[in-house]
CSV table of C-alpha atoms and ligand atoms in Angstrom, one decimal:
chain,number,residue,atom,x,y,z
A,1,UNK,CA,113.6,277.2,36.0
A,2,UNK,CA,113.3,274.0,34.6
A,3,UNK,CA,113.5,270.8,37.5
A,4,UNK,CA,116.0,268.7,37.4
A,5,UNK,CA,115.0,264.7,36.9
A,6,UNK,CA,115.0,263.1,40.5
A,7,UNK,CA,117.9,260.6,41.5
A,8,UNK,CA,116.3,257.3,40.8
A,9,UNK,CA,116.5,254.6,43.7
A,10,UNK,CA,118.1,252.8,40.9
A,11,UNK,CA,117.9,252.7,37.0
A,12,UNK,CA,118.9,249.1,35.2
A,13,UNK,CA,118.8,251.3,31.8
A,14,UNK,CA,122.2,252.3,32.8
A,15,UNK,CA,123.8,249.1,33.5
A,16,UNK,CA,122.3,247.5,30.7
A,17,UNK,CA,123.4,250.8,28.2
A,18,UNK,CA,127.0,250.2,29.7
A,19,UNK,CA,127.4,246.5,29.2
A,20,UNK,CA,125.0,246.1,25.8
A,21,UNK,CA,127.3,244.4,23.2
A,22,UNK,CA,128.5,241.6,25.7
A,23,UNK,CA,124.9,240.6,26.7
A,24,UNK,CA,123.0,241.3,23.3
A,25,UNK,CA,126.4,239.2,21.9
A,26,UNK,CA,125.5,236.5,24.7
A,27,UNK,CA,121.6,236.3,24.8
A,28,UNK,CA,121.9,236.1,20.8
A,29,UNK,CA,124.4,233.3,20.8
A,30,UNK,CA,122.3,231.3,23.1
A,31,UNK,CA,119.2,232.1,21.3
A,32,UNK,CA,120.9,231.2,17.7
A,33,UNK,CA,121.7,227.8,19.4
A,34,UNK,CA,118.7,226.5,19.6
A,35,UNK,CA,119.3,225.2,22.9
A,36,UNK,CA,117.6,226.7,25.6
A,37,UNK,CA,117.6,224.6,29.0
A,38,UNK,CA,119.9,222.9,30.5
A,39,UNK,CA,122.2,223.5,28.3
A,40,UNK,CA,126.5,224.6,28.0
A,41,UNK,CA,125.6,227.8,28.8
A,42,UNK,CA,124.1,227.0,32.2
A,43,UNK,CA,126.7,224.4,32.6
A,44,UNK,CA,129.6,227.2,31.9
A,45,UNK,CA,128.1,229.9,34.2
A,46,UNK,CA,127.5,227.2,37.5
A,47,UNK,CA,131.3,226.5,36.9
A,48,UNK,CA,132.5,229.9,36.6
A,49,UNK,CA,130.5,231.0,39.8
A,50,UNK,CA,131.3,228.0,41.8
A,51,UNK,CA,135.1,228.8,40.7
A,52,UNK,CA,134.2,232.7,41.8
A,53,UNK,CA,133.1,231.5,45.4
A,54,UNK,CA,135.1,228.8,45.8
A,55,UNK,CA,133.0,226.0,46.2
A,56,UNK,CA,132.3,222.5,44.6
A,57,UNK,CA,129.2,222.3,43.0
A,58,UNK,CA,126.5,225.3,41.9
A,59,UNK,CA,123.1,224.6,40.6
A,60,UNK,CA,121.1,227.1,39.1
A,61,UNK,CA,117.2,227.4,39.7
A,62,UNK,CA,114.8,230.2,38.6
A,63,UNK,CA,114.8,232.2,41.6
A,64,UNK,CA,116.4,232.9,45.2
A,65,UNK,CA,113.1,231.9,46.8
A,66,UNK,CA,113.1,228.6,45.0
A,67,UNK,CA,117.1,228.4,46.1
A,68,UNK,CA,116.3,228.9,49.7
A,69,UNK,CA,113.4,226.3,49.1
A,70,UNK,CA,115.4,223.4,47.5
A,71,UNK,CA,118.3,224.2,50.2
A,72,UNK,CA,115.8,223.3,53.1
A,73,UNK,CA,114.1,220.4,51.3
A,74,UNK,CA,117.4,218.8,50.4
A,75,UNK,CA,118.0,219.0,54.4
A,76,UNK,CA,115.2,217.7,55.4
A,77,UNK,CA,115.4,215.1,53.5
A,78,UNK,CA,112.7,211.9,54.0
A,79,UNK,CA,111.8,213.6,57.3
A,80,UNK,CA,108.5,214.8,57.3
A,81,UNK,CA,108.4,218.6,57.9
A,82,UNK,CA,106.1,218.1,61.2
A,83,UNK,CA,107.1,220.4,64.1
A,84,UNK,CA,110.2,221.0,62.3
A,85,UNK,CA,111.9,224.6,62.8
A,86,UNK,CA,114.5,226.7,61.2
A,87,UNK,CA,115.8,230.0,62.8
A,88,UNK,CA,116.1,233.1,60.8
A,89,UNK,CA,115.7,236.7,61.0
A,90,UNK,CA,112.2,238.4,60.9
A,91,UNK,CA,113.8,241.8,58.2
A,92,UNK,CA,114.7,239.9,55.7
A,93,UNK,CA,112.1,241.0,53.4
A,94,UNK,CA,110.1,237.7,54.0
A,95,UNK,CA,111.9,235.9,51.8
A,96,UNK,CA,113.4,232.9,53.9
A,97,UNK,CA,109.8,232.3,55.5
A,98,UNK,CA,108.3,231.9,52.2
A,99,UNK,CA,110.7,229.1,51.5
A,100,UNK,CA,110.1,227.5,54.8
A,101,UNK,CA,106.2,227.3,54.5
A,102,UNK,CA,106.3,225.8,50.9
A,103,UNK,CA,108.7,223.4,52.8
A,104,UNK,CA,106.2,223.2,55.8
A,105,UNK,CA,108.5,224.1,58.1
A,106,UNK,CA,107.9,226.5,61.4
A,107,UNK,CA,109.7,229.7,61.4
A,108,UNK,CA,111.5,231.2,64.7
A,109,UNK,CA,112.6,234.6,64.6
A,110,UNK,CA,115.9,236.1,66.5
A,111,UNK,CA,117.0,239.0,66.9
A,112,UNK,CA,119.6,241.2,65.0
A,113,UNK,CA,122.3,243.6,65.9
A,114,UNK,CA,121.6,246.6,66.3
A,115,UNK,CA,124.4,248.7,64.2
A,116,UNK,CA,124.6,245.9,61.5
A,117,UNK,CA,120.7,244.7,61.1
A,118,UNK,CA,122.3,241.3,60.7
A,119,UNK,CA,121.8,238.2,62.4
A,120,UNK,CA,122.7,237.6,66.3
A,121,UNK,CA,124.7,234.4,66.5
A,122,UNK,CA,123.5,234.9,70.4
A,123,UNK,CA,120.0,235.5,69.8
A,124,UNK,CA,120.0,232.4,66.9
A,125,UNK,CA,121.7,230.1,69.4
A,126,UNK,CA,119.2,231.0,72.1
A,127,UNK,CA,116.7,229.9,69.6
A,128,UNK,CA,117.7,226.6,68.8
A,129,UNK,CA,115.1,223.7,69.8
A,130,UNK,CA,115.3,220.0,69.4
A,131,UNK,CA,113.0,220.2,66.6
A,132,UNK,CA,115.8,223.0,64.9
A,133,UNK,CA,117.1,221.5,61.6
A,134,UNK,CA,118.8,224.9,60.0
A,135,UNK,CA,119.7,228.5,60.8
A,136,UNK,CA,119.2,231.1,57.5
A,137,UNK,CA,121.8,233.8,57.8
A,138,UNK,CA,120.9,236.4,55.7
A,139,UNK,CA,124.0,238.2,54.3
A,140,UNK,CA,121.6,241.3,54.5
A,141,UNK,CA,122.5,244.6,52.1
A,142,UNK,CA,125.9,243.0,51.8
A,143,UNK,CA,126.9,242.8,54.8
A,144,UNK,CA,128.5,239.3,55.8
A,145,UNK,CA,127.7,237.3,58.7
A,146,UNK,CA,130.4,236.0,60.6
A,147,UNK,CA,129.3,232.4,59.7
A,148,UNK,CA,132.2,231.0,61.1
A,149,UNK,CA,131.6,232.4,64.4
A,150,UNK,CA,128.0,231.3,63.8
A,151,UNK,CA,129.1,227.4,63.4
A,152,UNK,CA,131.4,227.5,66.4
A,153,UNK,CA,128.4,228.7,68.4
A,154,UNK,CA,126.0,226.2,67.2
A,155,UNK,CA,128.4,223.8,67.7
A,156,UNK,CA,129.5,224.9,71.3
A,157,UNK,CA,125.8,224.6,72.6
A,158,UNK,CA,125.5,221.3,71.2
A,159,UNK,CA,123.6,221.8,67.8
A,160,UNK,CA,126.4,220.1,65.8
A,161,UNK,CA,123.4,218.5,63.8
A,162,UNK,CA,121.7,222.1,62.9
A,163,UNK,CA,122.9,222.9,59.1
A,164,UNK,CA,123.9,226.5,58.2
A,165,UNK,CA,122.7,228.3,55.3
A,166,UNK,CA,123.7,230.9,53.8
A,167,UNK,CA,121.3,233.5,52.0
A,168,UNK,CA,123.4,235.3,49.7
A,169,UNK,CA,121.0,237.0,47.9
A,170,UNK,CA,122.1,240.6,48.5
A,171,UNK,CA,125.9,239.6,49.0
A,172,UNK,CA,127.3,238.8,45.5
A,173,UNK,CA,131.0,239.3,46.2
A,174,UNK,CA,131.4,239.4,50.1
A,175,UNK,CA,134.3,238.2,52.4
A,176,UNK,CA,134.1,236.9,56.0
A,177,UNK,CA,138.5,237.1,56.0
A,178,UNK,CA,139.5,235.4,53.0
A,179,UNK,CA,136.0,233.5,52.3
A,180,UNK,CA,133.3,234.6,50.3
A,181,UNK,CA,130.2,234.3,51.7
A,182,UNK,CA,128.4,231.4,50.0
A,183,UNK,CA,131.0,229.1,50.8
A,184,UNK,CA,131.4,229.1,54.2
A,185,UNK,CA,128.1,227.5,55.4
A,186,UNK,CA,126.7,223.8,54.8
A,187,UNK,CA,124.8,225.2,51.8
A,188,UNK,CA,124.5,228.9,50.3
A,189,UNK,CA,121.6,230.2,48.3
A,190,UNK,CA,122.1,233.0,45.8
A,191,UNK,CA,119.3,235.7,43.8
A,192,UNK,CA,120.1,236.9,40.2
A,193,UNK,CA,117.1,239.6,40.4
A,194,UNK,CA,117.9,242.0,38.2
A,195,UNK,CA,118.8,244.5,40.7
A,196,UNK,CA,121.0,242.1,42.8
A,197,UNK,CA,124.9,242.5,42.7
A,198,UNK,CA,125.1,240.1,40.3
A,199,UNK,CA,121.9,240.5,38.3
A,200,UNK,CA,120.3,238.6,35.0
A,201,UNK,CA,117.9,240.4,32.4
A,202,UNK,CA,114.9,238.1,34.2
A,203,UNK,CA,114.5,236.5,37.1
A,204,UNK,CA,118.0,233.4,38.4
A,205,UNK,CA,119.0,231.9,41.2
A,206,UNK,CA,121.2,229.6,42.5
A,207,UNK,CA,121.9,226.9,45.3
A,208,UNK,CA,125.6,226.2,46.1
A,209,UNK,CA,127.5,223.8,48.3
A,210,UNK,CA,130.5,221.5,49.0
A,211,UNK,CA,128.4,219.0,51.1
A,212,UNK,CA,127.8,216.6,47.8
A,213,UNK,CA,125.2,215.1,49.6
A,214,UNK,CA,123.0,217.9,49.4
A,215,UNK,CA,124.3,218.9,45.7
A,216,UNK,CA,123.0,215.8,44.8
A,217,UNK,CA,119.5,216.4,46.8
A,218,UNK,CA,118.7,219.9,45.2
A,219,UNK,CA,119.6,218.3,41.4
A,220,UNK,CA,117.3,215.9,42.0
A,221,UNK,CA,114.3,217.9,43.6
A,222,UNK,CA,114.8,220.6,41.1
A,223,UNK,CA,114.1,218.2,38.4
A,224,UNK,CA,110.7,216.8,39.5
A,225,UNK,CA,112.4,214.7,42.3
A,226,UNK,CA,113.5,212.3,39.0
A,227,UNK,CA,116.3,209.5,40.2
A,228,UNK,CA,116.0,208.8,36.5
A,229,UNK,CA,114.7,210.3,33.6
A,230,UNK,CA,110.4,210.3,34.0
A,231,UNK,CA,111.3,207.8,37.5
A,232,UNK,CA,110.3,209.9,40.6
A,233,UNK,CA,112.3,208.4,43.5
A,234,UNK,CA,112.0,211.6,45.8
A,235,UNK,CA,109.2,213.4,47.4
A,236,UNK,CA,109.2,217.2,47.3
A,237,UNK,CA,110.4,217.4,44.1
A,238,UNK,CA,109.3,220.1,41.7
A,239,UNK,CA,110.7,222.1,38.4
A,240,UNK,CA,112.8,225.1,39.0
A,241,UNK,CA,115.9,226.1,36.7
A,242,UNK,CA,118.0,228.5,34.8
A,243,UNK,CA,117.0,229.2,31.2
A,244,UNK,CA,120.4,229.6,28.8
A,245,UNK,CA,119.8,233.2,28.3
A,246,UNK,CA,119.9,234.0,31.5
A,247,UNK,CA,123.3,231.9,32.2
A,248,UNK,CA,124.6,233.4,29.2
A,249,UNK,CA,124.0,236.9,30.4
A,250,UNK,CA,125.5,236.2,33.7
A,251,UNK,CA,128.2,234.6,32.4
A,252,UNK,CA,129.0,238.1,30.7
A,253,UNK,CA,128.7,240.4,33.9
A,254,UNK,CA,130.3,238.1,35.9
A,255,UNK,CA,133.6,239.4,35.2
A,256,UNK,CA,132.3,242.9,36.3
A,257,UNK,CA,130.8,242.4,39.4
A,258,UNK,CA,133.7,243.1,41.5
A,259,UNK,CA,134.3,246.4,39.1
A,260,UNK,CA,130.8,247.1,40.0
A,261,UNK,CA,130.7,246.2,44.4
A,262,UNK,CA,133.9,248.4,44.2
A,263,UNK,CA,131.2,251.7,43.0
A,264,UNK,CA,128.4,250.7,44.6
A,265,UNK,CA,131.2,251.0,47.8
A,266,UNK,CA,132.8,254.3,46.3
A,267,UNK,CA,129.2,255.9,46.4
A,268,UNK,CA,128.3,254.9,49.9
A,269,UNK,CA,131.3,256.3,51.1
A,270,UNK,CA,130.5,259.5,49.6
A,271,UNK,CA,127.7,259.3,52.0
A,272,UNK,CA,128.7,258.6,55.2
A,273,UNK,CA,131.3,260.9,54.8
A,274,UNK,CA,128.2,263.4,54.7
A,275,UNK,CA,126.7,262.2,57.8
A,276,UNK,CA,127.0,263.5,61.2
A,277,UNK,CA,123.8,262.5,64.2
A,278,UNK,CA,120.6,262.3,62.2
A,279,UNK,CA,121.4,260.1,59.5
A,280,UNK,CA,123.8,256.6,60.4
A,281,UNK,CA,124.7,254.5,58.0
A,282,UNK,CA,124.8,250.7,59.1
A,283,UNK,CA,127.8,249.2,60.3
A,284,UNK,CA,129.8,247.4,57.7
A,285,UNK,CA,132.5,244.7,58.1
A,286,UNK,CA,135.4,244.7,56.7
A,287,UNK,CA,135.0,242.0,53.5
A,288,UNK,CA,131.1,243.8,53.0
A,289,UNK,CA,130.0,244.4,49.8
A,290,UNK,CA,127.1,247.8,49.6
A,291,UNK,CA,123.6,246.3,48.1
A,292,UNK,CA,121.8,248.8,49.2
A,293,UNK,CA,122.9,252.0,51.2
A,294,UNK,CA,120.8,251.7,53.9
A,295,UNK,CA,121.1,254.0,56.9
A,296,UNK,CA,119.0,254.8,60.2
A,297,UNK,CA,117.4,257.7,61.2
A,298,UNK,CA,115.3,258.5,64.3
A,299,UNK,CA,112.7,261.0,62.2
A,300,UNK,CA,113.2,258.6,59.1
A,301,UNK,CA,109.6,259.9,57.9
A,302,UNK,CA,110.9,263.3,58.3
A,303,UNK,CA,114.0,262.5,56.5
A,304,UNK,CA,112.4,260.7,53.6
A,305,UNK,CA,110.3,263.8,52.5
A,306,UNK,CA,112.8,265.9,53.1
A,307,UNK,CA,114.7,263.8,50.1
A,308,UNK,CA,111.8,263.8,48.5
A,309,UNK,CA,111.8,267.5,48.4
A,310,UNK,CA,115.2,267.9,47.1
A,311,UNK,CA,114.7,265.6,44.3
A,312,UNK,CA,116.4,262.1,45.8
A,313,UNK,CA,114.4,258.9,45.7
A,314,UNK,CA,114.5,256.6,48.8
A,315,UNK,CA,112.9,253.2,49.5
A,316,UNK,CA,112.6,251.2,53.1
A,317,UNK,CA,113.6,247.8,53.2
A,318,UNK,CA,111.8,246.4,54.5
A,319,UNK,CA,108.7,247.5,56.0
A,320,UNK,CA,107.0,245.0,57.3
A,321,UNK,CA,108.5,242.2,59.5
A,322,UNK,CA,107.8,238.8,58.9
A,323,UNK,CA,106.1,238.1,62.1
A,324,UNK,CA,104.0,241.3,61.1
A,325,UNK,CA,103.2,240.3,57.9
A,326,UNK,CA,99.2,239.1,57.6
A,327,UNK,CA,99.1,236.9,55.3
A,328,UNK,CA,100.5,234.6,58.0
A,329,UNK,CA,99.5,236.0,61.0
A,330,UNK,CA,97.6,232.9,61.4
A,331,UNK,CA,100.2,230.2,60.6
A,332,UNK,CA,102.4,228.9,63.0
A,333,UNK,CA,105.5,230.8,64.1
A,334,UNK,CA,107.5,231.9,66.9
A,335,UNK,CA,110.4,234.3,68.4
A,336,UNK,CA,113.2,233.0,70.3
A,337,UNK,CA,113.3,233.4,74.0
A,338,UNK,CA,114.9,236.9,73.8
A,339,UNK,CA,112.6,238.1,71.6
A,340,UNK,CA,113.0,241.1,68.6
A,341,UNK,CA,113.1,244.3,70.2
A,342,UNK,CA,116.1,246.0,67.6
A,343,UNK,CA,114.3,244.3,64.7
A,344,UNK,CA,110.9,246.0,66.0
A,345,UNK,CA,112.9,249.1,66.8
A,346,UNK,CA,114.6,249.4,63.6
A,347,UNK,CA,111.7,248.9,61.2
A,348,UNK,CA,111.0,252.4,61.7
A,349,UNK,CA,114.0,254.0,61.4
A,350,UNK,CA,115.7,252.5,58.0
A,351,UNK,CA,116.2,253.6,54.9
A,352,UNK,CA,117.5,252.8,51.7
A,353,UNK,CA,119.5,255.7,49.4
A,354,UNK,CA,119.9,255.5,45.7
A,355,UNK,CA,123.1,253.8,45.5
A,356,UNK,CA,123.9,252.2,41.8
A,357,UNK,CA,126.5,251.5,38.9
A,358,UNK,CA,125.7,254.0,36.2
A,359,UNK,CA,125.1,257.1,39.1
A,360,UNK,CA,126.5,259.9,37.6
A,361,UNK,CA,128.8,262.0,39.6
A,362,UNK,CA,125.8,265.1,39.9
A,363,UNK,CA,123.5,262.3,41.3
A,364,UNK,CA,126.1,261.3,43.5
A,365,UNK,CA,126.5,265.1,44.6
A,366,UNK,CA,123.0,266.1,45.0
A,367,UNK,CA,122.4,262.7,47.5
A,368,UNK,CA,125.1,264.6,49.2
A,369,UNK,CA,124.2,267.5,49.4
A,370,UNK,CA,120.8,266.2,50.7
A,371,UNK,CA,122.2,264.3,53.5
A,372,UNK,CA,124.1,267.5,54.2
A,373,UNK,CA,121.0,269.8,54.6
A,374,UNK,CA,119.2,267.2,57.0
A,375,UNK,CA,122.5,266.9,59.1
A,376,UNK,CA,122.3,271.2,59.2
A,377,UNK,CA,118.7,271.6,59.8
B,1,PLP,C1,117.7,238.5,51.0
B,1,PLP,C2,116.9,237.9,49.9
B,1,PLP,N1,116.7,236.6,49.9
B,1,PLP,C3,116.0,236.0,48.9
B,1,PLP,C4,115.5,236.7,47.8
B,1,PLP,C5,114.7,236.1,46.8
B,1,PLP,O1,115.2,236.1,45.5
B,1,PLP,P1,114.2,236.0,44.3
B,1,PLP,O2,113.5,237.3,44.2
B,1,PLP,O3,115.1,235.8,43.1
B,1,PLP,O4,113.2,234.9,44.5
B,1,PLP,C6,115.8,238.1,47.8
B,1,PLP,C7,115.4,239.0,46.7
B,1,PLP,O5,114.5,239.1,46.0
B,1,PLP,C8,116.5,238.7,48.9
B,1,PLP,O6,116.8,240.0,48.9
């Protein structure tokens, strides 16, 4: 009997395959043009996504880690980074820290909820310090953050000087009510990985705000820290941006993404509907969007080869907490008073389903039918 092919965590083949004349038509207008960087093309795609989310002013960088970088530099601004903190969440993937140590800032880690591995506004508040000068809320496998909520909290215990940001990364598309998530904080910070929601043929990201101070920060610090051309008026400055390919191909699938959240939603509710004790899918809100279909099991190594065995790929994201990870087990950090006892817990029981536009209705079926065998076991 011949084996069928495994169900692939994720194949961009697909997407690209489904999408191919707008994007080869895009990327080979942009490359005709002879215009590569900043360009119309980034200039069209920064208005059309800052129209999408509803906020003033987008500027596009090369990646989400350089976004989250820029964001915190632009609000530190002419401090110097000293004993300076920012609060985030240590299952994040590592990302947010990375940012902060190019930046020279101190990471603090909270806690998260347990059904929704997001962010506890209690746990973040707990953590605020004097020295605090930003919380990260991770918008984490499209699930949204009530950041709202977050700023009345902040606010309530007397942080009113403690910025928000938003780390949109895996949240393309989410609502908190009627708000998409990016434009609801102080500043948002946005991946275009190629697996993302939103995704570019390369590697994009994006920093997006209404606070024009801060706009006017990141343009500056992602250009070198240049007031004027070759004139370096700010420190921190560096070069990070968006080549016209990329914007061009965004531009394209931009139009799609909410086509594509509404699948990647259609397939996780496939899922859960398959579920019973073993396997839990995480909690959702209301205005989430599905990046990754990420559910928790007690016997998760038990689960995972039991996938494995029936032909379904599976991933865990993401392993290793930061305050775990050892490449900075020697730099400073801390947790918040409460410590992180559900992250630390719940390292070892996620994991991540195939869950992609382009699944075909068999792959959707044997996932299924997989979940379905370790529920009956
Ligand atoms: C939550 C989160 N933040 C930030 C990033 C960083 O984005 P990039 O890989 O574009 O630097 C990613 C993904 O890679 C992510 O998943």
């Amino acid at each position: 009997m011949q084996r069928e092919n495994p169900v692939p965590i994720n194949d961009l083949r697909r997407l690209y395959a489904a999408h191919a004349d707008v994007i080869e038509q895009a990327a080979l207008d942009a490359l005709r043009s002879g215009w590569w960087l900043n360009g119309p093309r980034g200039k069209a795609f920064s208005e059309a996504f800052a129209g999408y989310l509803g906020v003033s002013d987008c500027v596009l960088v090369a990646n989400g880690t350089d976004a989250l970088e820029l964001a915190l530099r632009a609000i530190l601004g002419d401090r110097d980074a000293g004993r300076h903190e920012i609060v985030t969440v240590a299952n994040a993937g590592g990302y947010t820290t990375t940012a902060a140590r190019q930046v020279g800032l101190v990471p603090v880690y909270a806690d998260i909820e347990a059904g929704s591995q997001l962010l506890a506004i209690d746990a973040a508040v707990g953590a605020l310090t004097a020295g605090t000068i930003a919380v990260v809320a991770t918008h984490l496998y499209g699930n949204a953050v009530d950041i709202p909520a977050l700023r009345q909290a902040i606010d309530r215990a007397g942080f009113g000087n403690v910025m928000v940001v938003e780390d949109c990364a895996q949240s393309h598309g989410a609502r908190i009510g009627a708000r998409m998530t990016g434009s609801m904080g102080d500043v948002a910070t946005f991946s275009f990985y190629p697996t993302k929601n939103l995704g570019a043929m390369g590697d994009g990201g994006a920093l997006v705000t209404g606070n024009s101070g801060l706009a006017a920060s990141a343009r500056k610090l992602q250009q070198y820290g240049w007031s004027a051309k070759y004139e370096i008026a700010h420190r921190g400055g560096r070069n990070s941006r968006m080549d016209e390919v990329q914007a061009a191909i965004l531009s394209a699938m931009l139009p799609h993404l909410d086509i594509n959240n509404a699948e990647r939603r259609r397939i996780l509710d496939r899922y859960e509907a398959a579920t019973r004790t073993a396997v839990r899918f995480i909690d959702r809100n209301e205005g989430a969007v599905v990046h990754l279909a990420v559910a928790l099991s007690d016997d998760r190594d038990g689960f995972r080869a039991s996938l494995s065995q029936r032909g379904v790929a599976s991933e865990i994201h993401y392993p290793i907490l930061d305050t775990d990870q050892p490449g900075w087990v020697a730099l400073p950090r801390r947790e918040g008073p409460a410590g992180i006892p559900v992250s630390r817990k719940n390292a070892s029981a996620i994991v991540s389903l195939p869950c992609f536009p382009g699944m075909t209705e068999a792959e959707i079926d044997r996932v299924v039918a997989a979940i379905s065998d370790w529920e009956a076991r």
